[in-house]
Amino acid sequence: MKNKIIITKDYKEMSEVVTKLFIKQLLEKPSTVWGLATGSTPVGLYERLGKRKDLDFSKSKSFNLDEYESLKPDDPQSYYYFMQEELFSKINISESNYFLPNGAAEDLVSECKNYDFLIKSNGGIDLQLLGIGTNGHVGFNEPSNKFSDGTHLVDLTDQTIKDNADKYFEGNTNLVPKRALSMGTMQIVKAKKIIILASGKNKAWAVSESIEGTVTPKVPASILQKHDDVTWIIDKAAASKLKNRNKLELTTKVL
Ligand code: F6R
């Protein structure tokens, strides 16, 4: 098992640990190409980075994992809007240096191809941040029979629509777009380093299957077992179903 696992007391400590690792990365490589995620999990990280006015993001670039189909960047439910609100408006990264797939593009197939090309032509992702869905999805790569490849259009599962409705659409599944553009799983694992966060009991199944289960596209995050530089930062609740939890907690102290 090559993945590093850091188990934290709670969400706050998880956010503090990942913030430290982000700052370390930025100081070591000011021109870092970040891969960023939306959702509730990274909000604590973004909040902390946003407060650190001493950090210089002017040389770095960023590519987000995904965006809902048909939502324009100025739509408050779009991931573009979310990223601006939570992070980009608070740090000194210029608008020309951050990218999300455009879910409102007329030709979504070309949009996906161009997005992959843009990532590649910028040297690839140095540090990819991930959250994990309750079903083990990463980005919007839902459980399936095959690991997806590049950026592509995805049909969201009922579970993901429900999870997102509860969090962001006042519980109304009718308001959640049913499709999204997402970096593919194999594209995600091209990143040089990956940090994946999970907090809360509802993530415990996905975390244990991804770390200790078989590598299978039925649990997309399980592909991370094959990557050389993955750090899981998970709180105790999210770690509660890991079989080797005690051993891992010991490892944590050594890290
Ligand atoms: C978001 C993304 C998703 C989320 C996942 C967890 O860009 O790629 O895979 O990371 O759905 O979402 P939260 O953090 O809201 O539990």
Short mmCIF file of C-alpha atoms and ligand atoms in Angstrom, two decimals, residues 11 36-43 46 64-67 79 82-83 128-141 160 163-164 167-168 182 188 196-199 202-203, ligand 1:
data_model
loop_
_atom_site.label_atom_id
_atom_site.label_comp_id
_atom_site.label_asym_id
_atom_site.label_seq_id
_atom_site.Cartn_x
_atom_site.Cartn_y
_atom_site.Cartn_z
CA TYR A 11 -12.78 18.47 9.96
CA LEU A 36 -8.76 21.88 -7.52
CA ALA A 37 -12.08 20.50 -6.37
CA THR A 38 -15.37 22.03 -5.33
CA GLY A 39 -17.85 20.64 -2.77
CA SER A 40 -18.06 21.17 0.97
CA THR A 41 -14.89 19.30 1.92
CA PRO A 42 -12.22 21.77 0.66
CA VAL A 43 -14.03 24.88 1.99
CA TYR A 46 -9.91 27.62 0.83
CA ASN A 64 -10.79 22.45 -11.63
CA LEU A 65 -12.06 18.92 -11.90
CA ASP A 66 -15.56 19.53 -13.08
CA GLU A 67 -18.53 21.74 -13.91
CA TYR A 79 -18.63 25.57 -9.88
CA PHE A 82 -18.23 28.63 -6.24
CA MET A 83 -14.47 28.79 -6.86
CA GLN A 128 -4.35 17.53 -7.48
CA LEU A 129 -6.82 18.02 -4.64
CA LEU A 130 -9.73 15.59 -4.47
CA GLY A 131 -12.82 15.03 -2.39
CA ILE A 132 -14.68 11.74 -2.51
CA GLY A 133 -18.36 10.99 -3.09
CA THR A 134 -20.32 8.68 -0.78
CA ASN A 135 -20.25 6.16 -3.66
CA GLY A 136 -16.48 6.50 -4.13
CA HIS A 137 -16.59 8.92 -7.05
CA VAL A 138 -13.76 11.35 -7.74
CA GLY A 139 -14.47 14.38 -9.86
CA PHE A 140 -17.80 13.31 -11.32
CA ASN A 141 -16.47 9.89 -12.30
CA THR A 160 -24.84 12.07 -6.42
CA ASP A 163 -26.13 14.32 -2.18
CA ASN A 164 -25.69 17.58 -4.09
CA LYS A 167 -26.04 20.35 0.15
CA TYR A 168 -26.56 23.02 -2.48
CA SER A 182 -15.47 16.01 -15.52
CA ILE A 188 -6.71 12.69 -12.67
CA ILE A 196 -7.58 13.46 -1.14
CA LEU A 197 -9.75 14.68 1.71
CA ALA A 198 -12.69 13.05 3.45
CA SER A 199 -14.67 14.09 6.47
CA ASN A 202 -21.08 9.18 5.39
CA LYS A 203 -17.71 8.90 3.64
C1 F6R B 1 -16.15 18.31 -6.79
C2 F6R B 1 -15.88 16.91 -6.97
C3 F6R B 1 -16.60 15.85 -6.22
C4 F6R B 1 -16.59 16.09 -4.72
C5 F6R B 1 -17.34 14.99 -3.98
C6 F6R B 1 -17.43 15.24 -2.52
O1 F6R B 1 -15.35 19.09 -7.65
O2 F6R B 1 -15.07 16.61 -7.79
O3 F6R B 1 -16.01 14.61 -6.50
O4 F6R B 1 -15.28 16.17 -4.26
O5 F6R B 1 -18.63 14.88 -4.50
O6 F6R B 1 -18.23 16.35 -2.30
P1 F6R B 1 -18.32 17.04 -0.86
O7 F6R B 1 -16.98 17.60 -0.57
O8 F6R B 1 -19.36 18.12 -1.04
O9 F6R B 1 -18.73 15.97 0.08
#
